[in-house]
Short mmCIF file of C-alpha atoms in Angstrom, two decimals:
data_model
loop_
_atom_site.label_atom_id
_atom_site.label_comp_id
_atom_site.label_asym_id
_atom_site.label_seq_id
_atom_site.Cartn_x
_atom_site.Cartn_y
_atom_site.Cartn_z
CA MET B 1 20.10 -15.68 3.38
CA LEU B 2 21.48 -15.93 6.69
CA ARG B 3 25.61 -16.74 5.43
CA HIS B 4 24.69 -13.87 3.17
CA LEU B 5 23.96 -11.85 5.55
CA ILE B 6 26.69 -12.83 8.19
CA TYR B 7 28.89 -12.57 5.72
CA LYS B 8 27.93 -9.03 4.76
CA ILE B 9 28.07 -8.23 8.21
CA LYS B 10 31.77 -9.92 8.42
CA SER B 11 32.85 -7.66 5.86
CA THR B 12 31.19 -4.54 6.18
CA GLY B 13 30.12 -4.24 10.22
CA PRO B 14 27.03 -4.16 11.18
CA ILE B 15 24.01 -3.40 9.37
CA THR B 16 21.08 -0.53 9.63
CA VAL B 17 17.22 -2.80 9.36
CA ALA B 18 16.37 -1.24 6.73
CA GLU B 19 19.59 -2.26 5.04
CA TYR B 20 18.80 -5.86 6.63
CA MET B 21 15.03 -6.37 5.55
CA LYS B 22 15.98 -5.09 2.27
CA GLU B 23 18.34 -7.93 1.82
CA VAL B 24 15.70 -10.03 3.21
CA LEU B 25 12.58 -9.19 1.78
CA THR B 26 13.95 -8.71 -2.58
CA ASN B 27 17.54 -9.66 -2.70
CA PRO B 28 17.12 -10.59 -6.47
CA ALA B 29 18.34 -14.68 -5.07
CA LYS B 30 17.36 -15.31 -1.76
CA GLY B 31 14.58 -12.22 -1.01
CA TYR B 32 11.26 -14.05 0.13
CA TYR B 33 9.09 -12.20 -2.34
CA MET B 34 11.19 -12.19 -4.97
CA ASN B 35 10.54 -15.74 -5.78
CA ARG B 36 7.19 -17.66 -3.92
CA ASP B 37 3.55 -16.76 -3.61
CA MET B 38 2.94 -15.60 0.14
CA LEU B 39 -0.34 -14.26 -0.16
CA GLY B 40 -3.55 -16.25 1.25
CA GLU B 41 -4.54 -19.54 2.53
CA GLU B 42 -1.32 -21.09 2.15
CA GLY B 43 1.07 -18.42 2.62
CA ASP B 44 1.94 -16.37 5.45
CA PHE B 45 -0.38 -13.36 5.21
CA ILE B 46 -3.47 -12.43 4.15
CA THR B 47 -4.77 -9.36 2.95
CA SER B 48 -8.31 -7.79 2.63
CA PRO B 49 -8.50 -8.24 -0.85
CA GLU B 50 -8.10 -11.81 -0.41
CA ILE B 51 -10.66 -11.63 2.48
CA SER B 52 -13.68 -10.37 0.60
CA GLN B 53 -14.60 -9.05 -3.11
CA MET B 54 -16.92 -6.14 -1.42
CA PHE B 55 -13.40 -4.51 -0.31
CA GLY B 56 -11.96 -4.13 -4.14
CA GLU B 57 -15.96 -2.79 -5.12
CA LEU B 58 -15.54 -0.55 -2.77
CA LEU B 59 -12.58 1.21 -3.70
CA GLY B 60 -13.36 0.59 -7.85
CA ILE B 61 -15.90 3.02 -6.32
CA TRP B 62 -14.05 5.54 -4.86
CA PHE B 63 -11.74 6.01 -7.91
CA ILE B 64 -14.84 6.32 -10.15
CA SER B 65 -15.90 8.90 -7.91
CA GLU B 66 -13.26 10.72 -7.66
CA TRP B 67 -13.18 10.78 -11.80
CA ILE B 68 -16.58 12.32 -11.84
CA ALA B 69 -15.90 14.81 -8.81
CA ALA B 70 -13.04 15.84 -11.39
CA GLY B 71 -14.81 16.67 -14.66
CA LYS B 72 -14.74 13.13 -16.42
CA ASN B 73 -11.40 13.71 -18.17
CA ALA B 74 -11.23 11.49 -21.44
CA ALA B 75 -8.32 9.08 -20.38
CA PHE B 76 -7.31 8.44 -16.68
CA GLN B 77 -4.53 5.60 -15.58
CA LEU B 78 -5.10 2.97 -12.55
CA VAL B 79 -1.88 2.42 -11.09
CA GLU B 80 -1.29 0.37 -8.40
CA LEU B 81 2.25 -0.33 -6.25
CA GLY B 82 2.74 -3.40 -4.92
CA PRO B 83 -0.67 -5.49 -6.61
CA GLY B 84 0.31 -8.24 -4.27
CA LYS B 85 -1.88 -11.79 -6.68
CA GLY B 86 -4.05 -8.99 -8.83
CA THR B 87 -6.72 -10.08 -6.72
CA LEU B 88 -7.69 -6.25 -5.79
CA LEU B 89 -7.43 -4.72 -9.49
CA GLY B 90 -9.62 -7.34 -10.34
CA ASP B 91 -12.66 -6.77 -7.82
CA ILE B 92 -12.05 -3.15 -8.75
CA LEU B 93 -12.00 -3.80 -12.97
CA ARG B 94 -15.42 -5.62 -12.17
CA VAL B 95 -16.88 -2.78 -11.27
CA PHE B 96 -15.67 -0.16 -13.86
CA SER B 97 -17.31 -2.77 -16.48
CA GLN B 98 -20.18 -2.82 -14.19
CA LEU B 99 -20.63 0.80 -14.56
CA GLY B 100 -19.45 0.65 -18.57
CA SER B 101 -21.78 3.01 -19.50
CA LEU B 102 -20.59 5.64 -17.34
CA LEU B 103 -16.85 4.99 -18.70
CA LYS B 104 -17.81 3.72 -22.13
CA ASN B 105 -16.08 6.84 -23.66
CA CYS B 106 -12.78 6.74 -21.17
CA ASP B 107 -9.81 5.88 -22.26
CA ILE B 108 -8.68 3.46 -19.53
CA SER B 109 -4.57 2.15 -19.11
CA LEU B 110 -3.55 -0.06 -15.80
CA HIS B 111 -0.03 0.36 -14.48
CA LEU B 112 1.28 -2.33 -12.27
CA VAL B 113 4.70 -1.43 -10.23
CA GLU B 114 5.81 -4.64 -9.03
CA VAL B 115 9.30 -5.86 -8.15
CA SER B 116 8.70 -9.56 -7.93
CA GLN B 117 8.92 -11.70 -11.12
CA LYS B 118 6.77 -14.55 -9.61
CA LEU B 119 4.28 -12.05 -8.05
CA SER B 120 4.02 -10.14 -11.92
CA GLU B 121 3.81 -13.50 -13.18
CA ILE B 122 0.53 -14.59 -11.18
CA GLN B 123 -1.42 -11.16 -11.72
CA ALA B 124 -0.97 -11.77 -15.15
CA LEU B 125 -2.70 -15.18 -14.59
CA THR B 126 -5.49 -13.06 -12.64
CA LEU B 127 -6.20 -10.00 -14.92
CA THR B 128 -4.76 -10.91 -18.54
CA GLU B 129 -6.81 -12.43 -21.37
CA GLU B 130 -5.09 -15.89 -21.82
CA LYS B 131 -5.84 -15.79 -26.02
CA VAL B 132 -3.56 -12.19 -26.31
CA PRO B 133 0.19 -13.55 -25.20
CA LEU B 134 2.43 -10.99 -23.24
CA GLU B 135 4.61 -8.65 -24.48
CA ARG B 136 8.20 -9.35 -22.40
CA ASN B 137 11.19 -6.87 -22.06
CA ALA B 138 13.60 -7.54 -19.45
CA GLU B 139 15.85 -4.45 -20.54
CA SER B 140 12.45 -2.21 -20.56
CA PRO B 141 11.38 -0.14 -17.81
CA VAL B 142 7.94 -1.50 -19.24
CA TYR B 143 9.32 -5.66 -18.40
CA MET B 144 5.46 -7.05 -18.87
CA LYS B 145 2.93 -5.55 -21.59
CA GLY B 146 -0.70 -7.63 -21.99
CA VAL B 147 -4.81 -6.95 -21.87
CA THR B 148 -6.69 -7.64 -19.54
CA LYS B 149 -10.04 -9.75 -19.79
CA SER B 150 -12.37 -6.71 -20.87
CA GLY B 151 -9.91 -5.38 -22.93
CA ILE B 152 -7.59 -2.47 -21.04
CA PRO B 153 -4.05 -2.27 -21.84
CA VAL B 154 -2.09 -3.54 -18.81
CA SER B 155 1.61 -2.45 -18.07
CA TRP B 156 4.43 -3.72 -15.31
CA TYR B 157 7.22 -1.58 -14.45
CA ARG B 158 10.10 -2.66 -11.77
CA ASP B 159 10.00 1.65 -10.70
CA LEU B 160 7.02 4.22 -10.26
CA GLN B 161 9.16 6.68 -11.60
CA ASP B 162 8.93 4.63 -14.66
CA VAL B 163 5.04 4.85 -14.65
CA PRO B 164 4.28 7.92 -17.15
CA LYS B 165 3.22 11.12 -15.85
CA GLU B 166 -0.47 11.15 -17.19
CA TYR B 167 -3.77 12.05 -14.87
CA SER B 168 -3.81 8.47 -13.00
CA PHE B 169 -5.48 7.43 -10.20
CA TYR B 170 -2.84 5.72 -7.56
CA LEU B 171 -3.47 2.49 -5.41
CA ALA B 172 -1.29 1.62 -2.66
CA HIS B 173 -2.43 -1.13 -0.45
CA GLU B 174 0.03 -2.63 1.79
CA PHE B 175 2.11 -1.41 0.09
CA PHE B 176 4.21 1.09 2.32
CA ASP B 177 4.03 -1.66 5.05
CA VAL B 178 6.78 -3.67 3.46
CA LEU B 179 9.22 -0.81 2.87
CA PRO B 180 12.45 -0.66 4.67
CA VAL B 181 12.80 0.92 8.17
CA HIS B 182 15.37 2.60 9.88
CA LYS B 183 14.99 1.91 14.40
CA PHE B 184 15.92 3.96 16.71
CA GLN B 185 16.19 4.60 20.54
CA LYS B 186 16.41 7.39 22.65
CA THR B 187 20.10 7.48 24.46
CA PRO B 188 21.32 9.85 27.19
CA HIS B 189 23.60 10.60 24.43
CA GLY B 190 20.65 11.66 21.93
CA TRP B 191 19.51 9.27 19.20
CA ARG B 192 20.82 5.69 18.21
CA GLU B 193 20.21 3.70 15.39
CA VAL B 194 19.34 0.24 16.35
CA LEU B 195 21.45 -1.98 14.03
CA VAL B 196 21.58 -5.65 13.26
CA ASP B 197 25.00 -7.71 14.33
CA ILE B 198 26.46 -11.12 14.89
CA ASP B 199 25.93 -12.35 18.25
CA PRO B 200 29.86 -12.82 19.69
CA GLN B 201 28.13 -15.52 21.20
CA VAL B 202 26.39 -17.58 18.76
CA SER B 203 28.30 -17.49 15.44
CA ASP B 204 25.06 -18.68 12.94
CA LYS B 205 23.00 -15.85 15.75
CA LEU B 206 21.70 -12.23 14.49
CA ARG B 207 21.19 -9.74 17.10
CA PHE B 208 20.22 -6.15 17.75
CA VAL B 209 22.79 -3.06 18.84
CA LEU B 210 23.10 0.30 19.06
CA ALA B 211 24.88 2.21 16.84
CA PRO B 212 28.18 3.91 19.05
CA CYS B 213 27.58 7.58 17.14
CA ALA B 214 24.76 9.49 15.01
CA THR B 215 24.05 7.97 11.47
CA PRO B 216 23.02 10.00 8.65
CA ALA B 217 18.82 8.43 8.42
CA GLU B 218 18.69 10.40 12.08
CA ALA B 219 18.00 13.38 9.59
CA PHE B 220 14.15 12.00 9.34
CA ILE B 221 13.15 12.35 12.82
CA GLN B 222 11.17 15.61 14.08
CA ASN B 223 12.52 18.17 16.04
CA ASP B 224 10.09 17.91 18.73
CA GLU B 225 9.90 14.07 19.12
CA THR B 226 8.67 12.97 22.48
CA ARG B 227 8.80 9.05 21.50
CA ASP B 228 12.06 7.21 22.90
CA HIS B 229 11.35 4.45 19.91
CA VAL B 230 11.26 5.54 16.25
CA GLU B 231 11.03 4.02 12.70
CA VAL B 232 11.52 6.28 10.02
CA CYS B 233 10.97 4.60 6.30
CA PRO B 234 13.43 7.16 3.85
CA GLU B 235 12.18 5.18 0.86
CA ALA B 236 8.43 6.03 2.02
CA GLY B 237 9.16 9.14 1.59
CA VAL B 238 9.99 9.20 -2.00
CA VAL B 239 7.78 8.04 -3.01
CA ILE B 240 4.89 10.44 -1.47
CA GLN B 241 7.07 13.20 -3.03
CA GLU B 242 6.93 11.39 -6.43
CA LEU B 243 2.58 11.07 -5.55
CA SER B 244 2.09 14.62 -4.58
CA GLN B 245 4.22 15.93 -7.41
CA ARG B 246 2.50 14.10 -10.31
CA ILE B 247 -0.87 14.27 -8.15
CA SER B 248 0.00 18.31 -8.13
CA LEU B 249 0.92 18.90 -11.97
CA THR B 250 -1.42 16.73 -13.74
CA GLY B 251 -4.30 15.97 -11.08
CA GLY B 252 -5.83 12.39 -10.10
CA ALA B 253 -6.10 11.16 -7.13
CA ALA B 254 -4.22 8.44 -4.38
CA LEU B 255 -5.61 5.95 -1.65
CA ILE B 256 -3.16 4.62 0.53
CA ALA B 257 -4.57 1.85 3.04
CA ASP B 258 -1.98 0.02 4.96
CA TYR B 259 -1.67 -0.48 8.72
CA GLY B 260 -0.38 2.05 11.05
CA HIS B 261 -0.36 4.91 13.17
CA ASP B 262 -0.85 8.32 13.20
CA GLY B 263 3.25 8.97 14.44
CA THR B 264 2.03 7.36 18.29
CA LYS B 265 3.64 4.07 18.00
CA THR B 266 6.72 3.07 18.48
CA ASP B 267 8.24 -0.58 18.02
CA THR B 268 6.27 -1.97 15.29
CA PHE B 269 8.50 -4.04 13.46
CA ARG B 270 7.78 -7.86 13.19
CA GLY B 271 7.67 -11.20 11.21
CA PHE B 272 5.15 -13.68 9.66
CA CYS B 273 5.39 -17.21 8.87
CA GLY B 274 2.19 -19.17 8.37
CA HIS B 275 0.29 -16.81 9.39
CA ARG B 276 1.62 -16.59 12.90
CA LEU B 277 4.57 -13.77 14.36
CA HIS B 278 8.00 -15.04 13.56
CA ASP B 279 10.90 -13.50 15.48
CA VAL B 280 12.58 -10.83 12.72
CA LEU B 281 15.96 -12.44 13.64
CA THR B 282 15.46 -15.94 13.05
CA ALA B 283 15.64 -17.64 10.27
CA PRO B 284 15.68 -14.35 7.70
CA GLY B 285 14.10 -14.98 3.85
CA THR B 286 11.50 -17.32 5.11
CA ALA B 287 9.11 -14.81 6.27
CA ASP B 288 7.63 -11.75 5.65
CA LEU B 289 9.25 -8.42 7.70
CA THR B 290 6.65 -5.58 8.31
CA ALA B 291 6.46 -1.95 10.37
CA ASP B 292 3.14 -0.42 11.19
CA VAL B 293 2.74 2.78 8.49
CA ASP B 294 3.74 6.18 10.19
CA PHE B 295 0.68 8.09 8.51
CA SER B 296 1.71 11.37 10.54
CA TYR B 297 5.27 11.20 8.10
CA LEU B 298 3.11 10.20 5.15
CA ARG B 299 1.51 13.53 5.35
CA ARG B 300 4.74 15.23 6.60
CA MET B 301 6.09 13.99 3.23
CA SER B 302 3.79 15.26 1.10
CA GLN B 303 5.81 18.26 1.41
CA GLY B 304 1.83 20.81 1.30
CA LYS B 305 1.78 20.12 -2.52
CA VAL B 306 -0.91 18.01 -2.31
CA ALA B 307 -4.52 18.36 -0.10
CA SER B 308 -4.71 15.01 2.64
CA LEU B 309 -7.11 13.37 3.90
CA GLY B 310 -7.55 10.43 6.38
CA PRO B 311 -5.64 8.72 8.12
CA ILE B 312 -9.26 7.41 9.03
CA GLU B 313 -9.85 3.81 10.20
CA GLN B 314 -10.89 0.85 7.29
CA GLN B 315 -14.55 0.13 9.53
CA THR B 316 -15.53 4.28 9.07
CA PHE B 317 -13.77 4.34 5.41
CA LEU B 318 -15.71 1.55 3.94
CA ARG B 319 -18.89 2.05 6.16
CA ASN B 320 -18.96 5.71 4.49
CA MET B 321 -18.47 4.29 1.12
CA GLY B 322 -21.70 2.01 1.66
CA ILE B 323 -20.19 -1.66 3.08
CA ASP B 324 -23.52 -2.44 4.65
CA VAL B 325 -26.12 -1.42 1.66
CA ARG B 326 -23.49 -3.80 -0.58
CA LEU B 327 -23.68 -6.55 1.70
CA LYS B 328 -26.73 -6.15 1.76
CA ILE B 329 -27.44 -6.60 -1.85
CA LEU B 330 -24.85 -9.21 -2.29
CA LEU B 331 -27.17 -11.43 0.66
CA ASP B 332 -30.72 -11.57 -1.25
CA LYS B 333 -28.61 -12.28 -4.62
CA THR B 334 -27.63 -15.90 -2.94
CA ASP B 335 -29.84 -18.87 -0.79
CA ASP B 336 -25.95 -20.80 -0.65
CA PRO B 337 -26.25 -21.16 3.52
CA SER B 338 -22.04 -21.20 2.67
CA LEU B 339 -21.63 -18.37 0.31
CA ARG B 340 -24.08 -16.62 3.36
CA GLN B 341 -21.80 -17.39 5.89
CA GLN B 342 -18.30 -16.24 3.39
CA LEU B 343 -19.69 -13.08 3.09
CA LEU B 344 -20.74 -12.12 6.31
CA GLN B 345 -17.22 -14.00 7.91
CA GLY B 346 -15.43 -11.12 5.09
CA TYR B 347 -17.31 -8.58 6.33
CA ASN B 348 -16.26 -9.18 9.98
CA MET B 349 -12.90 -9.71 9.30
CA LEU B 350 -12.86 -6.21 7.43
CA MET B 351 -14.95 -3.90 9.78
CA ASN B 352 -14.45 -5.92 13.01
CA PRO B 353 -12.34 -3.21 15.43
CA MET B 354 -10.81 -6.66 16.87
CA LYS B 355 -9.55 -7.44 13.60
CA MET B 356 -8.76 -5.32 10.50
CA GLY B 357 -11.47 -2.78 11.46
CA GLU B 358 -9.20 -0.85 13.68
CA ARG B 359 -5.74 -1.77 12.36
CA PHE B 360 -6.32 -0.91 8.90
CA ASN B 361 -6.43 3.17 7.89
CA PHE B 362 -7.27 5.20 4.76
CA LEU B 363 -4.94 7.78 3.66
CA ALA B 364 -6.33 9.90 0.50
CA LEU B 365 -3.85 12.14 -1.18
CA VAL B 366 -5.90 15.21 -3.88
CA PRO B 367 -5.10 18.50 -5.70
CA HIS B 368 -5.82 21.45 -2.93
CA GLN B 369 -7.88 22.67 -6.08
CA ARG B 370 -10.45 19.44 -5.44
CA LEU B 371 -11.11 20.61 -2.08
CA HIS B 372 -11.08 24.23 -2.77
CA GLY B 373 -12.93 24.22 -5.55
CA ARG B 374 -11.34 25.96 -9.20
CA ASN B 375 -11.44 29.21 -8.85
CA HIS B 376 -9.71 30.96 -5.98
CA GLN B 377 -10.52 34.80 -7.36
CA THR B 378 -14.75 34.41 -6.47
CA ASN B 379 -16.33 37.30 -4.43
CA ALA B 380 -18.71 36.52 -2.12
CA ARG B 381 -21.81 38.07 -4.97
CA GLN B 382 -20.68 34.94 -7.07
CA SER B 383 -22.06 31.82 -5.82
CA LYS B 384 -19.36 28.82 -7.01
CA PRO B 385 -20.62 25.68 -7.00
CA SER B 386 -18.59 23.59 -3.90
CA PRO B 387 -16.96 20.21 -4.96
CA SER B 388 -18.37 17.33 -3.93
CA PRO B 389 -17.03 15.67 -1.06
CA VAL B 390 -14.43 12.96 -1.21
CA ALA B 391 -15.89 9.52 -0.58
CA GLY B 392 -15.31 7.39 2.04
CA PHE B 393 -13.75 10.37 4.51
CA GLY B 394 -17.37 12.03 5.23
CA GLU B 395 -20.52 10.56 5.97
CA LEU B 396 -22.07 8.49 3.71
CA ALA B 397 -25.76 10.81 3.29
CA TRP B 398 -28.97 9.23 1.08
CA GLN B 399 -30.14 11.56 -0.99
#
């Protein structure tokens, strides 16, 4: 990967951080995500669903709650962007099965957006029924099809654009943080993009340099920006615009969970290898590269087509979703000390402000009419039923 990047820079000059990230993570031959399993104890990072089943269960409840609030459509697609090992979807589907009586007349299908062949194979192992062989077609926008253990059809795509534009619920958990970012530094001459170049002192080493003049991605920086260092992610903007367009036209909702900030942080670009921080320019292709998600930018990119809720901290969202009640039920169900310890450790990892509790945030995109009821023409004398609150984004009230 390093040889490839040095050759590229020698041919075309310094490259943007976004291009560097894209090559390092998703280059078909040597990209970090393309041919390895990097999740879990053995990999380079652990995600919330790998930590505790409660996380996925509560997200499953969220989607069902939104489905009910919007009028129990006869069918819905559950679309996950970057589904990891499929653990999260597995937990969500278990909730769907447990609430089967509620969903029995609803036609559900799963749609997974995944660029990594290796990860799509792991997802299929996690989710699908072995007795039903997978259909594969590398040339088709739907490159793999199968049936889950509970009988739900599941399809794999490389691009969100290829997912059918039907009534859908979208999930993006730790998806946006690995999309390529452009980095900018404020200088006396205005904004200058940070580029990756070859170190003139050491021929096989990379270094950061500033672009000598303005570059196209500068268009993404707000005119009233007060920070002196900014990361922008055009690809995230494209995905949010696509989600917003779809939700405004066909209904449904999107739930986005990631570590990030609301337009306050500056330099968050970092690498992880074996659960430790790793220099982003050293041994490219061997470590995960990531940047915190700027939720203020995601909200802006929805361009008012949908209503947005959040971002709110993970500990608040999960508490509002009833994680404390769920933990108590699971603890009451088991006498096994090691299981009980696992549940409590998982809860602590998800909720503790020093761990994931405050670092992770949730953002929801819903149709405007979901928050304002169906009919805008109602006059004061007609009492219109007020829409139910969106779960997770307000305190849980027991009735």
